[in-house]
Structure formats: C-alpha cells, structure tokens
Coordinates of C-alpha atoms in Angstrom, one line a residue:
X1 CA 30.0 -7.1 -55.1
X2 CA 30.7 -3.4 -54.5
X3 CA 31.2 -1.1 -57.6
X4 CA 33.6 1.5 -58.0
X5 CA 32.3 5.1 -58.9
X6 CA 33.5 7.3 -61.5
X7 CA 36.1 8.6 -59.0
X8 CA 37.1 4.8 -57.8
X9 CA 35.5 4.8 -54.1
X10 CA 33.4 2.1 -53.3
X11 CA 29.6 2.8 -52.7
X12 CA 29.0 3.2 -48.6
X13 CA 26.3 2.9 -46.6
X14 CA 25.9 5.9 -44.0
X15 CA 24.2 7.6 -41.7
X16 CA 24.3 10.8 -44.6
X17 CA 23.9 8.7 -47.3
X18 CA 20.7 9.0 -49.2
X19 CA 18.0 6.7 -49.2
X20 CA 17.9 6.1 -52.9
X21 CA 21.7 5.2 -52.2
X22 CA 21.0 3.2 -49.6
X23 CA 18.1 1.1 -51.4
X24 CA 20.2 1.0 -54.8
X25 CA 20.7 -2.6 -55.8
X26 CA 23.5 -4.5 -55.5
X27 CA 22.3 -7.5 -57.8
X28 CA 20.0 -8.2 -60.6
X29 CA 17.8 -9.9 -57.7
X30 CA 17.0 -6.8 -56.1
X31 CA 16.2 -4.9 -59.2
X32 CA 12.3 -4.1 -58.9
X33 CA 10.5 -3.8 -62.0
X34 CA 11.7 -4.1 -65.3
X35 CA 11.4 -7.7 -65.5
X36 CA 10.0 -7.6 -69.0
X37 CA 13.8 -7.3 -69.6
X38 CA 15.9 -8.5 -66.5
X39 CA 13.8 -12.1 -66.4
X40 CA 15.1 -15.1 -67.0
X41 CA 15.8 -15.6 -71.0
X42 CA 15.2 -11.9 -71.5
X43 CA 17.4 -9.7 -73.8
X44 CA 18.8 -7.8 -71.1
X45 CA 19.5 -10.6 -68.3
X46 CA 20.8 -12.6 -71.2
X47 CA 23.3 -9.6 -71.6
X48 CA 24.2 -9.1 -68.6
X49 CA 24.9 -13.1 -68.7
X50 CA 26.9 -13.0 -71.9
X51 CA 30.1 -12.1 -70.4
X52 CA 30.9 -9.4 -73.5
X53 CA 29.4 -5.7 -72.7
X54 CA 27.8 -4.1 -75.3
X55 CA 26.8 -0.3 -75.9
X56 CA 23.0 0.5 -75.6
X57 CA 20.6 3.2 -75.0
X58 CA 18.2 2.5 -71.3
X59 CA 14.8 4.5 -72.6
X60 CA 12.2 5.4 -70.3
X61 CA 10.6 7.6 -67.8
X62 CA 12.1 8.6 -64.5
X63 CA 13.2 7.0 -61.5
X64 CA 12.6 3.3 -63.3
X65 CA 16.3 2.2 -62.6
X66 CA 18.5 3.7 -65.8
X67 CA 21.6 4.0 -63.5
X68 CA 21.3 1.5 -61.4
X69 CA 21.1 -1.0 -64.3
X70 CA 24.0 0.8 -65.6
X71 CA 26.2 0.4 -62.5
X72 CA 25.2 -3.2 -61.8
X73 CA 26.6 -3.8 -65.5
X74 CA 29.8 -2.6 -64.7
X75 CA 29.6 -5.2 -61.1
X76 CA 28.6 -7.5 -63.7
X77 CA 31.7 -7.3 -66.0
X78 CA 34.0 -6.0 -63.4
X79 CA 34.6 -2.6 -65.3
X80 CA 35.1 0.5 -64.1
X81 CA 32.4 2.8 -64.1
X82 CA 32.4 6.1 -65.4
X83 CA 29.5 8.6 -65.1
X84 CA 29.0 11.5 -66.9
X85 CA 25.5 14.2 -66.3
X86 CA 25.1 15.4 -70.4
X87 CA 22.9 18.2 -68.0
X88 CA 26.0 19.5 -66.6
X89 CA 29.2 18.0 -68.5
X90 CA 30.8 18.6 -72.4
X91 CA 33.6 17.8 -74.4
X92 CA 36.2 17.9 -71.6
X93 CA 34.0 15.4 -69.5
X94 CA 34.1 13.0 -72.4
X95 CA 38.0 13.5 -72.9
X96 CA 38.6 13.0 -69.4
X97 CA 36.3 9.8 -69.7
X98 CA 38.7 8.5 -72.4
X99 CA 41.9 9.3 -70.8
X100 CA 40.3 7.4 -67.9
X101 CA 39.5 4.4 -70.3
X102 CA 43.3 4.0 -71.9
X103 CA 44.4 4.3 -68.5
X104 CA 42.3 1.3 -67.5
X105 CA 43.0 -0.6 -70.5
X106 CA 46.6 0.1 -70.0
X107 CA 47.2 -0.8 -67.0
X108 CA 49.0 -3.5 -64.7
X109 CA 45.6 -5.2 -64.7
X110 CA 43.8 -4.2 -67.8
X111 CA 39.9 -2.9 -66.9
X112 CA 37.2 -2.8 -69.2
X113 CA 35.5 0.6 -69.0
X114 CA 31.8 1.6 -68.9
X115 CA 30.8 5.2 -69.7
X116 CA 27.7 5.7 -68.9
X117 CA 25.8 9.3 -70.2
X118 CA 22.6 10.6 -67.7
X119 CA 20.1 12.4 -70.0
X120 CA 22.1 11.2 -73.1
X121 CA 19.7 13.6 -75.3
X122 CA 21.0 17.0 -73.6
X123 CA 24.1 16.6 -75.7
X124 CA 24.3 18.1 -78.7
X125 CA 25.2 16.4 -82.0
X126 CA 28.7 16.9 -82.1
X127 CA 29.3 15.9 -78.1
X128 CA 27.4 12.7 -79.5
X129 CA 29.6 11.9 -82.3
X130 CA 33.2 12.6 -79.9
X131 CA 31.8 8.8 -78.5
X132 CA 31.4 7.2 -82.1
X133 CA 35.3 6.4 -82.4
X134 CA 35.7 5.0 -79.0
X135 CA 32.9 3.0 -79.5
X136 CA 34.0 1.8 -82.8
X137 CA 37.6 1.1 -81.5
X138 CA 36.2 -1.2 -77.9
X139 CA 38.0 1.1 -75.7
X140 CA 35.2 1.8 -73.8
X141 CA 31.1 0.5 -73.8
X142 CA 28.7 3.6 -74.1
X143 CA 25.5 3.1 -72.1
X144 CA 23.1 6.4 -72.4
X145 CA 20.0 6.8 -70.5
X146 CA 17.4 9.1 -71.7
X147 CA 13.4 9.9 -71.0
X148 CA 13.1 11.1 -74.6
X149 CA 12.8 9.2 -77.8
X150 CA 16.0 7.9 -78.8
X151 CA 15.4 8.1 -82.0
X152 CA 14.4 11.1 -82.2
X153 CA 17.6 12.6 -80.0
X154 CA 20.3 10.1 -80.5
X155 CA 22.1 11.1 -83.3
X156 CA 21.9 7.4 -86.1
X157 CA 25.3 7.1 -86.3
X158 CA 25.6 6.6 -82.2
X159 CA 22.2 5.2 -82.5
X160 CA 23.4 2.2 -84.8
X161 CA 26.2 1.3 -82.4
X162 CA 23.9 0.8 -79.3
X163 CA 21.1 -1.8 -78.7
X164 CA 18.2 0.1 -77.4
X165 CA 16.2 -1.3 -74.3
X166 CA 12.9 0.7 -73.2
X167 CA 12.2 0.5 -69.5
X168 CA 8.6 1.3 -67.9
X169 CA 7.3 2.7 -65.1
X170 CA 7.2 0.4 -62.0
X171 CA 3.3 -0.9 -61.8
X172 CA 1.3 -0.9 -58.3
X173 CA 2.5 -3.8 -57.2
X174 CA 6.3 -3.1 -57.6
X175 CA 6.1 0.4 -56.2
X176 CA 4.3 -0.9 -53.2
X177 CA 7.3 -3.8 -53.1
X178 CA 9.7 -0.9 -53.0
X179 CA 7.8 0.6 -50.3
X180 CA 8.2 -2.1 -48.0
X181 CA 11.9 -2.2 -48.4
X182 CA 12.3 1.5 -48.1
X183 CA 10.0 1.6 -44.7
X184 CA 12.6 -0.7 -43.0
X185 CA 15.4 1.7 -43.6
X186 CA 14.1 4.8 -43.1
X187 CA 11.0 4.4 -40.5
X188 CA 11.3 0.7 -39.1
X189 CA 9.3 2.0 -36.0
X190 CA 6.5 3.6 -37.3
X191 CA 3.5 2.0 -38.4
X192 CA 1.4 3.2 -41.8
X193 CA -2.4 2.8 -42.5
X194 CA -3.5 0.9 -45.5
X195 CA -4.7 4.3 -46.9
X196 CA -1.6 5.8 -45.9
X197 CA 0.3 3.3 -48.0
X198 CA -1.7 3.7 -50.9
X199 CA -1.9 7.0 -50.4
X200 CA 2.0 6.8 -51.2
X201 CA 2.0 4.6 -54.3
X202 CA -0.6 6.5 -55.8
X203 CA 1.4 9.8 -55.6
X204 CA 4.7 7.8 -56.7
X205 CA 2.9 7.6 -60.1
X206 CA 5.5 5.1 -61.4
X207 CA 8.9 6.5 -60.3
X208 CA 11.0 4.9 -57.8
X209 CA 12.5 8.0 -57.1
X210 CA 9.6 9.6 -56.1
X211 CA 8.3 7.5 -54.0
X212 CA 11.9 7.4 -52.0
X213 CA 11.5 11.3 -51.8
X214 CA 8.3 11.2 -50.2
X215 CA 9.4 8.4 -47.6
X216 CA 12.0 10.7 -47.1
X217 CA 10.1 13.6 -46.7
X218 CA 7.9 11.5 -44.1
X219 CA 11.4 10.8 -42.4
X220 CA 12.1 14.3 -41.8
X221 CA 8.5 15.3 -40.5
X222 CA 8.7 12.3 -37.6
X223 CA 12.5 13.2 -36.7
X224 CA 12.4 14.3 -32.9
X225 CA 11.0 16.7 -31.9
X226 CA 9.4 17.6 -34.4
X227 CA 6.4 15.2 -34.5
X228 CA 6.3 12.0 -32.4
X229 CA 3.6 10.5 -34.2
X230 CA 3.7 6.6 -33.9
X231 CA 1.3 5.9 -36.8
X232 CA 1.0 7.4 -40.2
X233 CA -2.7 8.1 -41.9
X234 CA -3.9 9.7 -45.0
X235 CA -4.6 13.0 -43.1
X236 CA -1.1 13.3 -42.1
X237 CA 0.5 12.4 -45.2
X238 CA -1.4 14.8 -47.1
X239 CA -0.8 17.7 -44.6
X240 CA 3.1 17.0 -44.6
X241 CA 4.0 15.9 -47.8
X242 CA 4.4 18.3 -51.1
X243 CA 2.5 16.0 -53.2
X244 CA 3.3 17.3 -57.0
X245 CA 1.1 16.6 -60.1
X246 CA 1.2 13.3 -61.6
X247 CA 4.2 12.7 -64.2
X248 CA 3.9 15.1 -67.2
X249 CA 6.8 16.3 -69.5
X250 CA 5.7 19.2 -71.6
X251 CA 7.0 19.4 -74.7
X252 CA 8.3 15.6 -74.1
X253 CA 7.0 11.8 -74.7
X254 CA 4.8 11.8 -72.3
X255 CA 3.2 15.1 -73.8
X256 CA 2.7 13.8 -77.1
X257 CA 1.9 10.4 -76.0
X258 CA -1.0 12.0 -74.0
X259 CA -2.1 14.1 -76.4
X260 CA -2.3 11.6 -79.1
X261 CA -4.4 9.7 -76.9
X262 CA -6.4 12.3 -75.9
X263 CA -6.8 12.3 -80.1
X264 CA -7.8 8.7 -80.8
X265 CA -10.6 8.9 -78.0
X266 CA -11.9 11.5 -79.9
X267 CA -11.6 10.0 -82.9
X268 CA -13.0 6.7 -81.5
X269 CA -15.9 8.0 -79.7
X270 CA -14.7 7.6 -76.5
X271 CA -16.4 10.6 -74.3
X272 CA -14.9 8.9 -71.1
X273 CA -11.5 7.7 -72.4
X274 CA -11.3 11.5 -74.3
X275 CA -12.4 13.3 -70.8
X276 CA -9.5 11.3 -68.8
X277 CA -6.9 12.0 -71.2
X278 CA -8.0 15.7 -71.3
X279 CA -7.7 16.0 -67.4
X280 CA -4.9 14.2 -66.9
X281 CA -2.9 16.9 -69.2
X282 CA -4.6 19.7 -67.5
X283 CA -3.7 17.6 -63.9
X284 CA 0.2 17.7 -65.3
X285 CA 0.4 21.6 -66.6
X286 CA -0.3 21.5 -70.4
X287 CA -1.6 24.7 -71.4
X288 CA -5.0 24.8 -72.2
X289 CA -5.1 27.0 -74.6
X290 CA -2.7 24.6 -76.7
X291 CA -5.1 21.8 -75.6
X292 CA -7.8 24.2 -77.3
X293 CA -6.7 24.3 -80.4
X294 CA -6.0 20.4 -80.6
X295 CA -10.0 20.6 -79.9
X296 CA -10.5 22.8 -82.5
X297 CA -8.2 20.6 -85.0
X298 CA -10.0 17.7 -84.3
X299 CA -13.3 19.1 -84.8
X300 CA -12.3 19.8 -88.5
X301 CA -10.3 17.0 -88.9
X302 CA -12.9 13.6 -87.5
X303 CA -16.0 15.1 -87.3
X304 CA -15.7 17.1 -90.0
X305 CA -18.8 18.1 -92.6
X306 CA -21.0 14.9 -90.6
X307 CA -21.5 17.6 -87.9
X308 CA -20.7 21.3 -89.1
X309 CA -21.8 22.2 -85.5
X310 CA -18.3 20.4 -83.7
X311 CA -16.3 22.9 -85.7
X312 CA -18.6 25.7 -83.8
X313 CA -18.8 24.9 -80.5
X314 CA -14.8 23.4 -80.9
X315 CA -14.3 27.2 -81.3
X316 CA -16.5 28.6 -78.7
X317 CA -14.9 26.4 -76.2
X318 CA -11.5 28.1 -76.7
X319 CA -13.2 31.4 -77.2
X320 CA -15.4 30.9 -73.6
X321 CA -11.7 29.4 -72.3
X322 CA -9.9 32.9 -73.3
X323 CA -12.7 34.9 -71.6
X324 CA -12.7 32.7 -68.2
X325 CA -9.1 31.2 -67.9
X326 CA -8.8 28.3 -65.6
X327 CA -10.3 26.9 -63.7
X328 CA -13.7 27.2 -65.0
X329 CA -12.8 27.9 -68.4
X330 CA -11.6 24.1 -68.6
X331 CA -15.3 23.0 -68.6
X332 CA -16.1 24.7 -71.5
X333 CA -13.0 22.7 -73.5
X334 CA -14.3 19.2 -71.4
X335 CA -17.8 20.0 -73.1
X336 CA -16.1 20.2 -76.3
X337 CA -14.8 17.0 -76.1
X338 CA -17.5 14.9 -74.7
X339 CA -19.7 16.5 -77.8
X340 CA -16.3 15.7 -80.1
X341 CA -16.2 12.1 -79.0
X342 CA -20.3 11.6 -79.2
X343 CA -20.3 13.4 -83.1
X344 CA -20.6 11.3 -86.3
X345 CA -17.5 10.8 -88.0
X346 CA -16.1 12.0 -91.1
X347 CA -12.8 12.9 -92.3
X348 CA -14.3 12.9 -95.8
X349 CA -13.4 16.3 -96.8
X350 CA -9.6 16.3 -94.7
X351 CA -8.5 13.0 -96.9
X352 CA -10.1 15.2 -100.1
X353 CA -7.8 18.2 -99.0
X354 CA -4.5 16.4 -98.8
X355 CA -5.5 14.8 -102.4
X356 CA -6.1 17.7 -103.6
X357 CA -2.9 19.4 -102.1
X358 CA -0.3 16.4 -103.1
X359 CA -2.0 16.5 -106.9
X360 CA -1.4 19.9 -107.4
X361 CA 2.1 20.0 -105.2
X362 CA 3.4 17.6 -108.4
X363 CA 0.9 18.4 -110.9
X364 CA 1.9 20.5 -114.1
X365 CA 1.1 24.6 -113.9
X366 CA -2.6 24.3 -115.6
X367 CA -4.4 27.5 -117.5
X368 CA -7.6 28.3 -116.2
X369 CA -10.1 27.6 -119.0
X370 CA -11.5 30.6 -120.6
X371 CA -14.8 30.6 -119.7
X372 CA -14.3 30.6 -116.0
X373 CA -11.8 33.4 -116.4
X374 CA -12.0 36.9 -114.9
X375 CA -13.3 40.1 -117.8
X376 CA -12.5 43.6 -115.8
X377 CA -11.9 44.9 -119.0
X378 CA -12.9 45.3 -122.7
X379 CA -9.8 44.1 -123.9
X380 CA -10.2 40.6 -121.3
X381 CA -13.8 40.5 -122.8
X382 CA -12.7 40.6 -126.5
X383 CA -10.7 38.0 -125.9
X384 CA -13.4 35.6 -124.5
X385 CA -12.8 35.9 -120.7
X386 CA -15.9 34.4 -119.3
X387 CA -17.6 33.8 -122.3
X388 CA -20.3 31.2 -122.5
X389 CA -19.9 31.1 -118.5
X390 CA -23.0 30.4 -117.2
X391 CA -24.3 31.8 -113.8
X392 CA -25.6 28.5 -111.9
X393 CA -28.2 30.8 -110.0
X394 CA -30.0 31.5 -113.0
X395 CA -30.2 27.2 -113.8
X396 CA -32.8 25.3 -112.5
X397 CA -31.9 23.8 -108.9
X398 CA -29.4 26.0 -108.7
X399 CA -26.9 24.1 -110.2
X400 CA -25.4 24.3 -114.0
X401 CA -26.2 20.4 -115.5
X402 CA -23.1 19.3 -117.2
X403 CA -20.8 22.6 -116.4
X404 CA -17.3 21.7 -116.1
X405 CA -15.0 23.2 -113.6
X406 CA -11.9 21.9 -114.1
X407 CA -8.6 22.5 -116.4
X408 CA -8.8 20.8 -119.9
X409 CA -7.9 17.5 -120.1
X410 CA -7.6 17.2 -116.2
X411 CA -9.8 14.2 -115.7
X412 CA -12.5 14.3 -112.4
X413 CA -10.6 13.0 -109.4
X414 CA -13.4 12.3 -107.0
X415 CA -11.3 13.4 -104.0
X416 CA -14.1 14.0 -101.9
X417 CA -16.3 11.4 -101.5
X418 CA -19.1 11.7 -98.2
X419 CA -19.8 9.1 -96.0
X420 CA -23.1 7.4 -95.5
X421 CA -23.8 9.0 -91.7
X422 CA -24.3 12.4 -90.2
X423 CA -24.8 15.4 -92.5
X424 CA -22.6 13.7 -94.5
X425 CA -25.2 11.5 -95.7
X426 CA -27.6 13.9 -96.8
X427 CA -24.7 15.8 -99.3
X428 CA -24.0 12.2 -100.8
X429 CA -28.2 12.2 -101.5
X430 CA -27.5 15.7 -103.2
X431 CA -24.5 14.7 -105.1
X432 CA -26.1 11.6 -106.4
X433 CA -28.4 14.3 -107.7
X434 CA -26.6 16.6 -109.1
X435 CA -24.2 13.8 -110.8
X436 CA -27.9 12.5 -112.5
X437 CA -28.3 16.3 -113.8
X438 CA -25.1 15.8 -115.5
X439 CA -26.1 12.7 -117.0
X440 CA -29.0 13.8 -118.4
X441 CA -27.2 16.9 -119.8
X442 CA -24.4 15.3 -121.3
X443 CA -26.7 12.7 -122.2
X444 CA -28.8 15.5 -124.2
X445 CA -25.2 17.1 -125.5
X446 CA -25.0 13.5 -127.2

C-alpha cells in the first residue's frame, strides 16, 4: 500500500528519485534490522497489529529506520502522515500540523492523523509541550524520532504520553542484506569483489543510510563516461569513495557511551579493551585533550594511593600531548592507559573524600578544638590557642600516640580505609601501627 506524504502525493519511484527512496519499505517484511522489535510477538509488530495507534518515541542511532517505521505505521492504520524536521520547523509547523489533523478528522471520510517529529530533541521545551493537548485530546498520534536520550531531551510530561522503543544499529549481516538489495537498483551490471563488499559494510558502520550514500557515490563514479569499470575492488572503492570516520557524536550518546567504556576498561584492567575504546574516540574526533583529562581523572579516581605513580605519568601524558599535539602526542595518552588498566586498584581514598564531603555538607558548624588552634598573637596565646599541642616531629616515630584531631564529641569515622594490594597495602601495615601506638597510649592515660 502506497502512503501519502505530508503534502498528500503518493511516494514514486523515478528515475531522480533517491535511492534511499527507492529502497524505503513498503511493508514490515522488508524492514531490515530491528527485528528485536518488529518480530513476531514483539512490542512493536504487536503494535503495529493492534489496530489502535499509539504515540511513542523511535530511539536510536542514524540511518536504523526511524522514518520508515513511522511511515509504514501510518500504511498500517491508513492515517495520513504528517512530517515535521524539529531541525528546520517551530510553532507554526506544529499549528499547521493540527489544522491538518481537524481537517482529516472532520472530513467526508474521517482520517486518523500521524505526526511524526525528525530529531524530536531539537525542539525546545515549550515547542514540546504545544503537542501535549493534542495528544491528550486523540486528535492526532505523536511519533518522535531522536539519536539522543529521550529522557534526557523529551520533556516528562510528552515523555509520559509516548511508549518509547530503542532501535540499534543494523549488524553485519543486515547491512550486507541491504547491500544486495541496493546493488540491484543502482548497479545491477557491475560485479563487486568479496573485499569490495566488505569493504562497504565495514564503512557503513551500522547506518543504512550510509551505506546507501556510498553505493550511491559508487553510482556516480561508474556513470558513462566517466569510468567504465565492469568490476569493483577494494583499490577502487577506497580511491573513489569519501570514506568518513566511523559513527561518533560529540557531545552526544555515543560520546558518553564511549567514554564511559573507555572508563570501566580502565577500571577493570582491561589494557586492550581500554586501548580500543581510546582509539575509537580519537578515530571519531573527540578531543584529546578532553580524553586527557578523563586519563588524569581516572588515575586519581581507580588507581588511586595503590599506585601514586598513575597519577604522575596520567599528568605527563597530557603534559607530553600539549607539547606534541596529534598525532604523536596520542601515544603518550595510549601509554597512559595501558599503565592505567595494568595498575592496582584503589578507590580507597575517592569513597573517603565523598564521606568526608557529604558529612560535613549536613554536619553541624564544629569549633576547632583549642589546642590545634592558630596563636599569631599574645592575646590568642593567653587564651590557650595551641596549648598543650604537641609537635608529632618531636614524638617518637614521628607520630603523636593518642593525639586527637578531630572536633569534640565528633566520633572517628574511619572514612578511609586502604585496601590489602599495591601501596595501599603497605599504609594499612602503617595504620595498624600507629592505631596500636594509640592503644598503648590511651591504654597508659587509663
């Protein structure tokens, strides 16, 4: 079945008509990819079979189908369809929308109506909120399609009113599916190495859409005259195509989603996983100096006081980076990382500074007890500032036996507590210590 667009022509297939228009399905059964959803007994299929349209968000990367699904749910429930580009539209678009909506519902042959909103999380909160009434009121089903995290740029109140469905980048297997589809209508004559074809896939990285634009590109390389090559290799793809970086939003998901991996390798002694994670946000455009100071973070964060020396060369990574830039400033932050990821662990002292910072956020103002206080003056010194303090150099090992530290009353927290590996374990040998001086003293005190 043929679906109406926004302006109410039906889709045509042409000589100038795209190839992503031309391979756009026209039935669940061509859909590639996104079975996790659109299979048999699955929550959107079973949508989609219900026979009532409902509002919901399509989450996911590019080029994974968002529209498409959108259109084929207007086929599906015979509504008219009604797109709006939140990049380039506003208020009047969405006024326009609904005016188009009453007029459907109106009409000598009432229509449901489908709006559906392209980059959903462009508009702002209140071009959000001019949807909530007509959603309420089942004069029209919102379906918004976004590559950011819904709930993150959906405002709740829309957000509550819409079922949301995450879709996920097409696998190998489906790209190279697509691939085969897409040769027959744009090059049925010309024949494609193995290499060639992976070549392809590999480059799609996921997206539907860009694999389309580089068969495309392909298409216009081989038009006559300009090259009558009969068979396509590796070689010529990679001299004819513009083959961009692999799929990287900075500032988006995929940034944080990367970064947080990058992260957990760390953190899990990964140096391979942590190296891969590093280049592949390097291999997309992150900044490297803002992948520095993650390195640096980390360092004090997981490796903490079980390896003083991360915290060093964390710093003169991004130090050596500033000096050399990229490219061979890079090395110095994948050094840092490998010795990162191969570091005992310890984030001993980080879990002891958020103690201490939430106690003291809703602690009670506590006075400093007098003998640790501050005498400049006569007057401070007459009035016992510092008296009876006594000066742990002067004590054998260094260390004042029984000395409290800490406001009156305030009982000892033990916030900081060492782990049993790295350097770490040789300060809990020296604690154990020094808590057995204070035994004794207190013990003597007795």
């Amino acid at each position: 079945m043929n679906s109406p667009d926004s302006s109410g022509l039906q889709w045509q297939s042409s000589l100038h008509q795209p190839l992503a228009e031309k391979l756009r399905p026209r039935s669940l059964g061509e859909v590639i990819g996104q079975q996790h959803l659109l299979g048999e007994g699955l929550a959107l299929r079973l949508a989609f079979e219900s026979g009532q349209p409902h509002s919901c968000i399509l989450w996911g990367p590019p080029g994974v189908g968002k529209t498409t699904i959108a259109r084929l749910m207007a086929d599906a429930f015979d509504a008219q369809f009604i797109s709006i580009s939140a990049v380039l539209g506003g208020v009047k678009d969405i006024r326009e929308a609904v005016d188009k909506a009453e007029a459907a519902l109106n009409g000598l042959q009432p229509q449901r109506t489908i709006v559906f909103v392209d980059e959903v999380h462009r508009f702002n909160k209140s071009q959000q909120d001019a949807f909530l009434p007509h959603v309420e009121s089942g004069l029209f089903t919102f379906i918004g399609a976004t590559t950011e995290n819904p709930s993150f740029e959906v405002n709740s109140a829309l957000l509550s009113r819409a079922q949301v469905y995450v879709l996920k980048s097409l696998d190998h297997n489906e790209l190279a599916q697509l691939l085969e589809r897409a040769r027959k209508h744009a090059l049925p004559n010309t024949a494609f190495t193995a290499d060639a074809l992976e070549t392809i896939v590999t480059y799609a990285d996921g997206d539907a859409r860009r694999l389309i634009n580089l068969l495309e590109q392909l298409q216009g390389a081989l038009s006559p005259p300009n090259n009558p090559v009969t068979e396509i290799d590796t070689r010529f793809i990679t001299n004819t195509l513009t083959l961009n970086a692999r799929r990287f939003d900075k500032g988006g998901d995929q940034f944080y989603d990367q970064i947080s991996a990058l992260h957990k390798s760390v953190r899990g002694s990964h140096p391979d996983a942590a190296l891969y994670w590093l280049c592949r946000m390097l291999d997309g455009g992150a900044d490297p100096r803002y992948l520095a100071r993650r390195i640096v973070r980390m360092a004090w964060e997981d490796i903490g006081l079980a390896d003083p020396r991360a915290m060093q060369l964390a710093n003169d990574a991004a130090q050596t980076y500033e000096r050399l830039g990229s490219p061979e400033g890079e090395l110095a932050l994948g050094q840092a990382v490998v010795y990162l990821a191969i570091a005992p662990k310890s984030n001993a002292s980080y879990k002891a500074f958020n103690a201490a910072r939430d106690f003291v956020a809703q602690d009670r103002s506590r006075d400093v007890p007098i003998h640790l206080r501050n005498a400049p003056t006569q007057l401070l010194k007459e009035l016992g500032h510092g008296h009876a303090y006594r000066y742990a150099h002067d004590e054998p090992h260094a260390y004042a036996a029984g000395e409290s530290y800490l406001p009156e009353g305030m009982k000892e927290p033990h916030w900081y507590e060492p782990v049993d590996h790295g350097l770490e374990s040789k300060i809990a040998e020296r604690m154990r210590f020094l808590k057995e001086l204070d035994a004794k003293a207190k013990g003597l005190k007795d």
